[in-house]
Amino acid sequence: MRQRAARDQKRLDSGAVSSPKDLENLQHEIASLAKRQGDLEDIVLEVMERRESAQERVAELTERVASVQSKIDDATARRDAALEEIDGEAASVGKEREVVAGSVPADLLKLYEKLREQQGGVGAAKLYARTCQGCRQELAITELNEIRQAAPDTVVRCENCRRILVRTAESGL
Ligand SMILES: [Zn+2]
């Protein structure tokens, strides 16, 4: 476009154009080419501005990605450490349980296992302040009286949830 404008200008300057109509046409074309050049320059400017702001955005997002990735790495490391700790604890509790289970009479262990299966994993519960810690129900007076009279090695159970009740000094008997 610039070349064409220059060529037109050259023709105009050389005086090769003879008729007034040709002259007018040529001047008109030069003016219109200059306007188009101005428009194109505006567009180029706008595109450059947009490219600049897009580059800023890319930089900002790249930074955010890096920060999120570092948080993910951190959380992953903490999760792995926690899992390792849980595995270790589970193994040690499992061993303890084996020892305790070995000292419990077979029929009581069988009852406990059955209740544990029925009661969502908890077969025995502490009797605390006259309340079964398995189902959180306070025991009735008659029931408490029966438990008071029962021998220490008698297996007592909750009337409500049927779990084995473990008596302690805090049972409220
Ligand atoms: Zn209960």
XYZ file of N, CA, C and O and ligand atoms in Angstrom:
693
model
N 0.820 -1.189 0.000
C 0.000 0.000 0.000
C 0.871 1.263 0.000
O 0.572 2.212 -0.722
N 1.943 1.194 0.787
C 2.847 2.348 0.836
C 3.498 2.555 -0.526
O 3.642 3.678 -1.005
N 3.844 1.400 -1.142
C 4.501 1.464 -2.452
C 3.566 2.125 -3.466
O 3.985 2.957 -4.277
N 2.299 1.717 -3.353
C 1.327 2.267 -4.303
C 1.149 3.769 -4.092
O 1.118 4.531 -5.055
N 1.119 4.182 -2.851
C 0.974 5.592 -2.536
C 2.191 6.374 -3.061
O 2.043 7.454 -3.638
N 3.383 5.767 -2.878
C 4.610 6.424 -3.340
C 4.611 6.553 -4.870
O 5.013 7.587 -5.423
N 4.156 5.483 -5.512
C 4.100 5.485 -6.978
C 3.144 6.580 -7.467
O 3.443 7.340 -8.381
N 1.981 6.654 -6.818
C 0.986 7.677 -7.187
C 1.581 9.075 -7.008
O 1.433 9.950 -7.861
N 2.277 9.251 -5.874
C 2.844 10.559 -5.570
C 3.901 10.943 -6.632
O 3.951 12.083 -7.076
N 4.677 9.909 -7.043
C 5.722 10.116 -8.035
C 5.101 10.579 -9.365
O 5.575 11.526 -9.995
N 4.012 9.901 -9.703
C 3.327 10.258 -10.952
C 2.813 11.686 -10.879
O 2.905 12.448 -11.831
N 2.299 12.019 -9.733
C 1.734 13.358 -9.539
C 2.837 14.426 -9.650
O 2.674 15.439 -10.319
N 4.003 14.102 -8.970
C 5.101 15.068 -8.940
C 5.743 15.238 -10.319
O 6.229 16.323 -10.670
N 5.785 14.146 -11.102
C 6.476 14.182 -12.393
C 5.750 15.041 -13.429
O 6.299 15.378 -14.466
N 4.513 15.348 -13.134
C 3.724 16.174 -14.041
C 3.239 15.396 -15.252
O 2.794 15.958 -16.242
N 3.353 14.023 -15.143
C 2.933 13.173 -16.263
C 1.418 13.148 -16.432
O 0.897 12.761 -17.474
N 0.750 13.519 -15.354
C -0.707 13.500 -15.427
C -1.168 14.817 -16.068
O -0.838 15.912 -15.605
N -1.927 14.649 -17.142
C -2.273 15.859 -17.881
C -3.682 16.372 -17.570
O -3.862 17.545 -17.235
N -4.656 15.465 -17.613
C -6.038 15.974 -17.475
C -6.387 16.265 -16.020
O -5.918 15.572 -15.105
N -7.186 17.285 -15.792
C -7.592 17.633 -14.424
C -8.334 16.492 -13.740
O -8.220 16.292 -12.526
N -9.068 15.701 -14.565
C -9.818 14.595 -13.980
C -8.882 13.520 -13.431
O -9.067 13.010 -12.322
N -7.832 13.179 -14.222
C -6.825 12.202 -13.777
C -6.152 12.699 -12.498
O -5.906 11.938 -11.565
N -5.868 14.003 -12.530
C -5.206 14.622 -11.368
C -6.065 14.476 -10.116
O -5.599 14.072 -9.044
N -7.325 14.751 -10.286
C -8.255 14.660 -9.155
C -8.353 13.226 -8.642
O -8.301 12.962 -7.429
N -8.449 12.285 -9.612
C -8.530 10.859 -9.236
C -7.301 10.425 -8.441
O -7.405 9.718 -7.436
N -6.159 10.866 -8.944
C -4.892 10.469 -8.318
C -4.795 11.028 -6.890
O -4.430 10.320 -5.950
N -5.168 12.294 -6.748
C -5.124 12.922 -5.416
C -6.095 12.221 -4.470
O -5.805 12.004 -3.291
N -7.231 11.857 -5.031
C -8.234 11.159 -4.223
C -7.690 9.804 -3.738
O -7.845 9.427 -2.583
N -7.042 9.106 -4.668
C -6.490 7.786 -4.308
C -5.405 7.940 -3.237
O -5.346 7.149 -2.275
N -4.562 8.957 -3.399
C -3.492 9.181 -2.413
C -4.102 9.447 -1.034
O -3.679 8.876 -0.013
N -5.143 10.260 -0.996
C -5.792 10.583 0.283
C -6.404 9.336 0.904
O -6.280 9.088 2.110
N -7.042 8.533 0.061
C -7.710 7.344 0.611
C -6.682 6.308 1.091
O -6.888 5.630 2.093
N -5.549 6.244 0.338
C -4.481 5.335 0.798
C -3.899 5.808 2.137
O -3.606 5.004 3.023
N -3.760 7.100 2.306
C -3.222 7.640 3.560
C -4.171 7.333 4.719
O -3.742 6.981 5.826
N -5.472 7.432 4.444
C -6.448 7.132 5.501
C -6.386 5.657 5.886
O -6.395 5.306 7.059
N -6.292 4.801 4.835
C -6.220 3.365 5.148
C -4.959 3.028 5.933
O -4.978 2.196 6.828
N -3.883 3.722 5.581
C -2.627 3.467 6.316
C -2.792 3.859 7.785
O -2.369 3.126 8.688
N -3.444 4.985 7.993
C -3.699 5.437 9.372
C -4.543 4.420 10.134
O -4.235 4.069 11.274
N -5.590 3.931 9.458
C -6.460 2.921 10.094
C -5.659 1.674 10.458
O -5.801 1.118 11.554
N -4.828 1.237 9.496
C -4.038 0.022 9.739
C -3.064 0.221 10.908
O -2.858 -0.688 11.715
N -2.509 1.400 11.009
C -1.575 1.674 12.104
C -2.297 1.628 13.452
O -1.766 1.132 14.439
N -3.536 2.141 13.435
C -4.341 2.057 14.670
C -4.557 0.602 15.058
O -4.456 0.230 16.225
N -4.884 -0.218 14.037
C -5.132 -1.641 14.318
C -3.874 -2.306 14.868
O -3.924 -3.058 15.838
N -2.724 -1.997 14.249
C -1.455 -2.584 14.707
C -1.198 -2.203 16.169
O -0.837 -3.044 16.991
N -1.453 -0.935 16.475
C -1.258 -0.467 17.853
C -2.141 -1.237 18.825
O -1.701 -1.675 19.893
N -3.400 -1.374 18.422
C -4.357 -2.062 19.285
C -3.945 -3.521 19.510
O -3.998 -4.028 20.630
N -3.512 -4.172 18.403
C -3.073 -5.573 18.514
C -1.866 -5.686 19.444
O -1.787 -6.588 20.286
N -0.950 -4.731 19.337
C 0.232 -4.774 20.197
C -0.154 -4.605 21.668
O 0.393 -5.277 22.541
N -1.110 -3.683 21.898
C -1.564 -3.477 23.276
C -2.208 -4.740 23.827
O -1.976 -5.135 24.968
N -3.019 -5.364 22.973
C -3.692 -6.593 23.423
C -2.688 -7.705 23.673
O -2.834 -8.494 24.604
N -1.657 -7.762 22.801
C -0.636 -8.797 23.002
C 0.086 -8.571 24.336
O 0.336 -9.507 25.093
N 0.356 -7.325 24.629
C 1.051 -6.987 25.873
C 0.216 -7.405 27.094
O 0.713 -8.011 28.038
N -1.086 -7.077 27.031
C -1.917 -7.419 28.182
C -2.100 -8.938 28.289
O -2.190 -9.485 29.381
N -2.129 -9.631 27.108
C -2.224 -11.092 27.150
C -0.961 -11.697 27.758
O -1.023 -12.652 28.538
N 0.195 -11.096 27.444
C 1.453 -11.614 28.003
C 1.496 -11.422 29.513
O 1.966 -12.288 30.242
N 0.962 -10.265 29.966
C 0.896 -10.019 31.408
C 0.029 -11.064 32.088
O 0.342 -11.582 33.159
N -1.105 -11.359 31.440
C -2.050 -12.349 31.983
C -1.385 -13.728 32.048
O -1.560 -14.467 33.016
N -0.651 -14.079 30.999
C 0.046 -15.378 30.959
C 1.031 -15.468 32.123
O 1.091 -16.471 32.838
N 1.766 -14.370 32.346
C 2.745 -14.360 33.432
C 2.054 -14.542 34.780
O 2.499 -15.315 35.635
N 0.930 -13.831 34.938
C 0.169 -13.897 36.194
C -0.367 -15.314 36.432
O -0.271 -15.861 37.530
N -0.934 -15.906 35.359
C -1.494 -17.255 35.498
C -0.397 -18.285 35.744
O -0.582 -19.231 36.509
N 0.739 -18.107 35.094
C 1.857 -19.033 35.293
C 2.284 -19.027 36.759
O 2.535 -20.075 37.354
N 2.315 -17.818 37.325
C 2.682 -17.679 38.732
C 1.662 -18.389 39.622
O 2.019 -19.081 40.578
N 0.373 -18.214 39.290
C -0.675 -18.860 40.096
C -0.607 -20.377 39.995
O -0.813 -21.081 40.980
N -0.338 -20.876 38.784
C -0.204 -22.325 38.602
C 0.921 -22.851 39.486
O 0.780 -23.859 40.178
N 2.040 -22.120 39.506
C 3.187 -22.549 40.310
C 2.819 -22.569 41.790
O 3.192 -23.493 42.525
N 2.045 -21.551 42.219
C 1.695 -21.485 43.637
C 0.726 -22.604 44.026
O 0.843 -23.218 45.087
N -0.237 -22.884 43.122
C -1.174 -23.981 43.391
C -0.431 -25.317 43.398
O -0.667 -26.171 44.258
N 0.501 -25.481 42.460
C 1.254 -26.735 42.390
C 2.051 -26.942 43.677
O 2.133 -28.062 44.194
N 2.588 -25.862 44.218
C 3.381 -26.021 45.440
C 2.484 -26.395 46.617
O 2.874 -27.167 47.497
N 1.231 -25.860 46.604
C 0.274 -26.258 47.653
C -0.097 -27.734 47.516
O -0.230 -28.455 48.511
N -0.278 -28.176 46.255
C -0.611 -29.590 46.012
C 0.526 -30.488 46.506
O 0.304 -31.486 47.191
N 1.757 -30.093 46.180
C 2.924 -30.880 46.597
C 2.984 -30.987 48.119
O 3.247 -32.050 48.680
N 2.708 -29.849 48.758
C 2.755 -29.789 50.215
C 1.692 -30.705 50.823
O 1.972 -31.500 51.724
N 0.442 -30.607 50.297
C -0.657 -31.430 50.812
C -0.389 -32.909 50.567
O -0.673 -33.755 51.416
N 0.179 -33.231 49.408
C 0.486 -34.622 49.086
C 1.512 -35.189 50.070
O 1.362 -36.304 50.567
N 2.518 -34.381 50.362
C 3.556 -34.829 51.301
C 2.964 -35.062 52.690
O 3.268 -36.064 53.342
N 2.060 -34.133 53.118
C 1.440 -34.297 54.440
C 0.534 -35.522 54.473
O 0.485 -36.249 55.454
N -0.204 -35.748 53.369
C -1.083 -36.920 53.291
C -0.253 -38.213 53.397
O -0.608 -39.127 54.132
N 0.848 -38.250 52.634
C 1.677 -39.462 52.649
C 2.227 -39.727 54.051
O 2.248 -40.879 54.510
N 2.659 -38.644 54.719
C 3.195 -38.800 56.074
C 2.102 -39.308 57.022
O 2.344 -40.190 57.850
N 0.870 -38.747 56.875
C -0.243 -39.161 57.738
C -0.604 -40.624 57.485
O -0.853 -41.382 58.424
N -0.603 -41.019 56.211
C -0.927 -42.414 55.880
C 0.088 -43.373 56.501
O -0.277 -44.424 57.027
N 1.331 -42.979 56.433
C 2.385 -43.815 56.995
C 2.185 -43.988 58.505
O 2.294 -45.082 59.047
N 1.832 -42.857 59.152
C 1.600 -42.871 60.597
C 0.398 -43.765 60.932
O 0.442 -44.567 61.872
N -0.690 -43.620 60.131
C -1.901 -44.412 60.359
C -1.606 -45.903 60.185
O -2.039 -46.736 60.983
N -0.834 -46.229 59.144
C -0.471 -47.635 58.908
C 0.276 -48.208 60.106
O 0.006 -49.324 60.558
N 1.219 -47.408 60.623
C 2.013 -47.845 61.777
C 1.129 -48.053 62.991
O 1.248 -49.060 63.701
N 0.199 -47.105 63.205
C -0.702 -47.189 64.349
C -1.627 -48.397 64.223
O -1.859 -49.117 65.197
N -2.149 -48.606 63.003
C -3.059 -49.734 62.772
C -2.357 -51.056 63.067
O -2.930 -51.963 63.680
N -1.095 -51.154 62.667
C -0.341 -52.381 62.903
C -0.139 -52.605 64.398
O -0.316 -53.725 64.902
N 0.180 -51.518 65.112
C 0.456 -51.689 66.543
C -0.841 -51.967 67.315
O -0.862 -52.800 68.236
N -1.938 -51.283 66.930
C -3.232 -51.550 67.582
C -3.688 -52.986 67.282
O -4.226 -53.677 68.151
N -3.457 -53.417 66.052
C -3.825 -54.787 65.669
C -3.126 -55.823 66.543
O -3.731 -56.809 66.967
N -1.846 -55.565 66.825
C -1.077 -56.488 67.661
C -1.614 -56.493 69.097
O -1.778 -57.552 69.709
N -1.899 -55.274 69.600
C -2.462 -55.151 70.952
C -3.772 -55.916 71.052
O -4.056 -56.605 72.024
N -4.578 -55.761 70.011
C -5.886 -56.401 70.012
C -5.734 -57.928 70.079
O -6.471 -58.608 70.792
N -4.770 -58.438 69.327
C -4.518 -59.880 69.328
C -4.208 -60.382 70.737
O -4.721 -61.415 71.173
N -3.366 -59.608 71.433
C -2.972 -59.980 72.800
C -4.196 -59.991 73.717
O -4.431 -60.938 74.467
N -5.005 -58.907 73.639
C -6.192 -58.793 74.486
C -7.190 -59.908 74.162
O -7.715 -60.580 75.057
N -7.421 -60.138 72.869
C -8.380 -61.168 72.455
C -7.965 -62.546 72.964
O -8.811 -63.373 73.317
N -6.642 -62.766 73.057
C -6.132 -64.044 73.532
C -6.475 -64.304 74.998
O -6.527 -65.452 75.439
N -6.731 -63.215 75.756
C -7.008 -63.387 77.187
C -8.511 -63.447 77.487
O -8.919 -63.599 78.638
N -9.343 -63.286 76.454
C -10.802 -63.285 76.650
C -11.348 -64.691 76.393
O -10.959 -65.333 75.424
N -12.248 -65.180 77.285
C -12.831 -66.515 77.071
C -13.484 -66.626 75.690
O -14.079 -65.651 75.207
N -13.389 -67.809 75.098
C -13.843 -68.018 73.723
C -15.316 -67.647 73.502
O -15.652 -67.004 72.509
N -16.215 -68.050 74.466
C -17.646 -67.771 74.230
C -17.949 -66.277 74.308
O -18.767 -65.754 73.553
N -17.220 -65.552 75.199
C -17.422 -64.110 75.315
C -16.905 -63.401 74.050
O -17.540 -62.489 73.524
N -15.780 -63.901 73.557
C -15.208 -63.321 72.334
C -16.161 -63.511 71.155
O -16.347 -62.618 70.329
N -16.809 -64.680 71.152
C -17.750 -64.987 70.071
C -18.950 -64.031 70.132
O -19.383 -63.483 69.112
N -19.452 -63.820 71.365
C -20.583 -62.902 71.554
C -20.186 -61.490 71.122
O -20.915 -60.799 70.417
N -18.988 -61.102 71.546
C -18.497 -59.763 71.215
C -18.404 -59.575 69.704
O -18.846 -58.571 69.157
N -17.840 -60.559 69.023
C -17.681 -60.456 67.561
C -19.037 -60.359 66.874
O -19.205 -59.615 65.910
N -20.004 -61.115 67.393
C -21.343 -61.100 66.795
C -21.969 -59.708 66.959
O -22.511 -59.140 66.003
N -21.857 -59.166 68.191
C -22.419 -57.836 68.463
C -21.718 -56.752 67.649
O -22.340 -55.820 67.143
N -20.420 -56.936 67.524
C -19.629 -55.946 66.783
C -20.120 -55.870 65.337
O -20.234 -54.797 64.760
N -20.415 -57.016 64.782
C -20.900 -57.071 63.409
C -22.272 -56.402 63.291
O -22.535 -55.638 62.369
N -23.136 -56.692 64.295
C -24.498 -56.144 64.255
C -24.540 -54.645 64.556
O -25.414 -53.936 64.070
N -23.616 -54.184 65.400
C -23.702 -52.813 65.914
C -22.674 -51.857 65.315
O -22.117 -51.010 66.025
N -22.440 -52.010 64.047
C -21.572 -51.043 63.360
C -20.153 -50.972 63.884
O -19.577 -49.885 63.938
N -19.595 -52.117 64.273
C -18.179 -52.144 64.652
C -17.893 -51.967 66.128
O -16.746 -52.041 66.551
N -18.941 -51.703 66.935
C -18.727 -51.542 68.383
C -19.568 -52.572 69.124
O -20.788 -52.456 69.193
N -18.898 -53.587 69.674
C -19.606 -54.676 70.342
C -19.722 -54.500 71.845
O -20.578 -55.096 72.489
N -18.846 -53.656 72.393
C -18.866 -53.414 73.832
C -18.744 -51.920 74.079
O -18.086 -51.216 73.321
N -19.418 -51.447 75.129
C -19.382 -50.009 75.404
C -19.221 -49.765 76.889
O -19.605 -50.592 77.719
N -18.627 -48.632 77.215
C -18.445 -48.266 78.603
C -19.779 -47.808 79.191
O -20.564 -47.144 78.514
N -20.026 -48.188 80.436
C -21.174 -47.632 81.153
C -20.634 -46.437 81.908
O -19.845 -46.575 82.847
N -21.035 -45.259 81.482
C -20.485 -44.028 82.062
C -21.627 -43.153 82.566
O -22.521 -42.790 81.815
N -21.594 -42.823 83.850
C -22.634 -41.996 84.473
C -24.034 -42.517 84.141
O -24.891 -41.755 83.663
N -24.211 -43.820 84.333
C -25.499 -44.506 84.111
C -25.963 -44.483 82.653
O -27.130 -44.740 82.367
N -25.025 -44.144 81.738
C -25.385 -44.065 80.321
C -24.526 -45.031 79.511
O -23.307 -45.112 79.713
N -25.180 -45.755 78.620
C -24.445 -46.651 77.717
C -23.737 -45.782 76.682
O -24.378 -45.003 75.989
N -22.402 -45.908 76.592
C -21.657 -45.077 75.634
C -21.758 -45.618 74.206
O -21.264 -44.999 73.266
N -22.449 -46.753 74.073
C -22.667 -47.299 72.723
C -23.840 -46.624 72.049
O -23.743 -46.157 70.927
N -24.987 -46.561 72.769
C -26.196 -45.974 72.184
C -26.576 -44.652 72.841
O -27.535 -44.015 72.442
N -25.795 -44.228 73.826
C -26.011 -42.931 74.502
C -27.343 -42.857 75.265
O -27.853 -41.768 75.500
N -27.899 -44.007 75.605
C -29.162 -44.014 76.353
C -28.859 -44.197 77.841
O -28.013 -45.015 78.208
N -29.563 -43.436 78.662
C -29.418 -43.616 80.100
C -30.197 -44.873 80.494
O -31.309 -45.097 80.008
N -29.597 -45.670 81.357
C -30.240 -46.927 81.731
C -31.363 -46.681 82.752
O -31.284 -45.758 83.564
N -32.387 -47.556 82.699
C -33.504 -47.442 83.644
C -33.046 -47.879 85.033
O -32.075 -48.631 85.171
N -33.751 -47.375 86.054
C -33.393 -47.689 87.443
C -33.340 -49.197 87.685
O -32.376 -49.710 88.281
N -34.332 -49.911 87.192
C -34.373 -51.367 87.421
C -33.165 -52.044 86.791
O -32.558 -52.939 87.384
N -32.814 -51.597 85.640
C -31.671 -52.172 84.943
C -30.381 -51.905 85.716
O -29.533 -52.789 85.884
N -30.264 -50.670 86.201
C -29.083 -50.301 86.987
C -28.990 -51.143 88.255
O -27.900 -51.589 88.646
N -30.160 -51.377 88.878
C -30.177 -52.209 90.087
C -29.681 -53.617 89.796
O -28.896 -54.179 90.551
N -30.110 -54.168 88.670
C -29.674 -55.518 88.280
C -28.165 -55.553 88.086
O -27.483 -56.490 88.512
N -27.647 -54.521 87.434
C -26.206 -54.465 87.157
C -25.423 -54.339 88.466
O -24.384 -54.975 88.651
N -25.969 -53.553 89.418
C -25.324 -53.377 90.724
C -25.166 -54.719 91.446
O -24.146 -54.985 92.068
N -26.222 -55.534 91.307
C -26.226 -56.813 92.013
C -25.426 -57.907 91.299
O -25.119 -58.943 91.880
N -25.112 -57.667 90.023
C -24.418 -58.708 89.258
C -22.971 -58.845 89.729
O -22.331 -57.861 90.127
N -22.469 -60.083 89.712
C -21.075 -60.337 90.102
C -20.139 -59.639 89.116
O -20.505 -59.416 87.966
N -18.914 -59.268 89.595
C -17.989 -58.526 88.712
C -17.664 -59.243 87.400
O -17.399 -58.587 86.395
N -17.680 -60.576 87.423
C -17.325 -61.276 86.176
C -18.553 -61.647 85.325
O -18.426 -62.314 84.315
N -19.733 -61.196 85.749
C -20.937 -61.429 84.945
C -20.924 -60.473 83.742
O -20.584 -59.305 83.886
N -21.296 -61.007 82.597
C -21.358 -60.158 81.403
C -22.704 -59.439 81.411
O -23.757 -60.077 81.323
N -22.682 -58.118 81.582
C -23.939 -57.352 81.561
C -24.062 -56.637 80.218
O -23.071 -56.263 79.603
N -25.354 -56.499 79.787
C -25.565 -55.897 78.465
C -26.601 -54.789 78.529
O -27.445 -54.758 79.409
N -26.496 -53.880 77.575
C -27.421 -52.757 77.508
C -28.790 -53.247 77.042
O -28.878 -53.977 76.062
N -29.846 -52.848 77.761
C -31.212 -53.226 77.409
C -31.595 -52.694 76.029
O -32.342 -53.314 75.301
N -31.090 -51.533 75.752
C -31.481 -50.848 74.524
C -30.765 -51.372 73.275
O -31.402 -51.796 72.329
N -29.412 -51.372 73.290
C -28.678 -51.753 72.071
C -28.089 -53.158 72.153
O -27.567 -53.659 71.174
N -28.155 -53.800 73.328
C -27.671 -55.162 73.558
C -26.151 -55.286 73.575
O -25.611 -56.395 73.604
N -25.450 -54.161 73.532
C -23.987 -54.248 73.595
C -23.553 -54.703 74.992
O -24.278 -54.513 75.964
N -22.353 -55.276 75.032
C -21.772 -55.650 76.320
C -21.394 -54.353 77.040
O -20.775 -53.476 76.445
N -21.802 -54.228 78.314
C -21.474 -53.012 79.066
C -20.238 -53.256 79.925
O -20.131 -54.271 80.607
N -19.313 -52.306 79.850
C -18.093 -52.405 80.642
C -18.248 -51.487 81.849
O -18.450 -50.282 81.698
N -18.188 -52.081 83.048
C -18.367 -51.288 84.277
C -17.034 -50.706 84.731
O -16.013 -51.407 84.690
N -17.054 -49.439 85.132
C -15.849 -48.807 85.699
C -16.260 -48.027 86.948
O -17.439 -47.986 87.295
N -15.286 -47.369 87.586
C -15.574 -46.557 88.774
C -16.477 -45.372 88.418
O -17.121 -44.778 89.270
N -16.530 -45.024 87.141
C -17.319 -43.870 86.707
C -18.691 -44.256 86.172
O -19.371 -43.467 85.551
N -19.068 -45.505 86.394
C -20.331 -45.987 85.825
C -21.574 -45.383 86.502
O -22.657 -45.407 85.953
N -21.379 -44.852 87.702
C -22.522 -44.246 88.393
C -23.416 -45.263 89.040
O -24.626 -45.033 89.212
N -22.808 -46.383 89.422
C -23.609 -47.443 90.050
C -23.706 -47.248 91.568
O -22.814 -46.674 92.150
Zn -26.740 -49.214 74.651
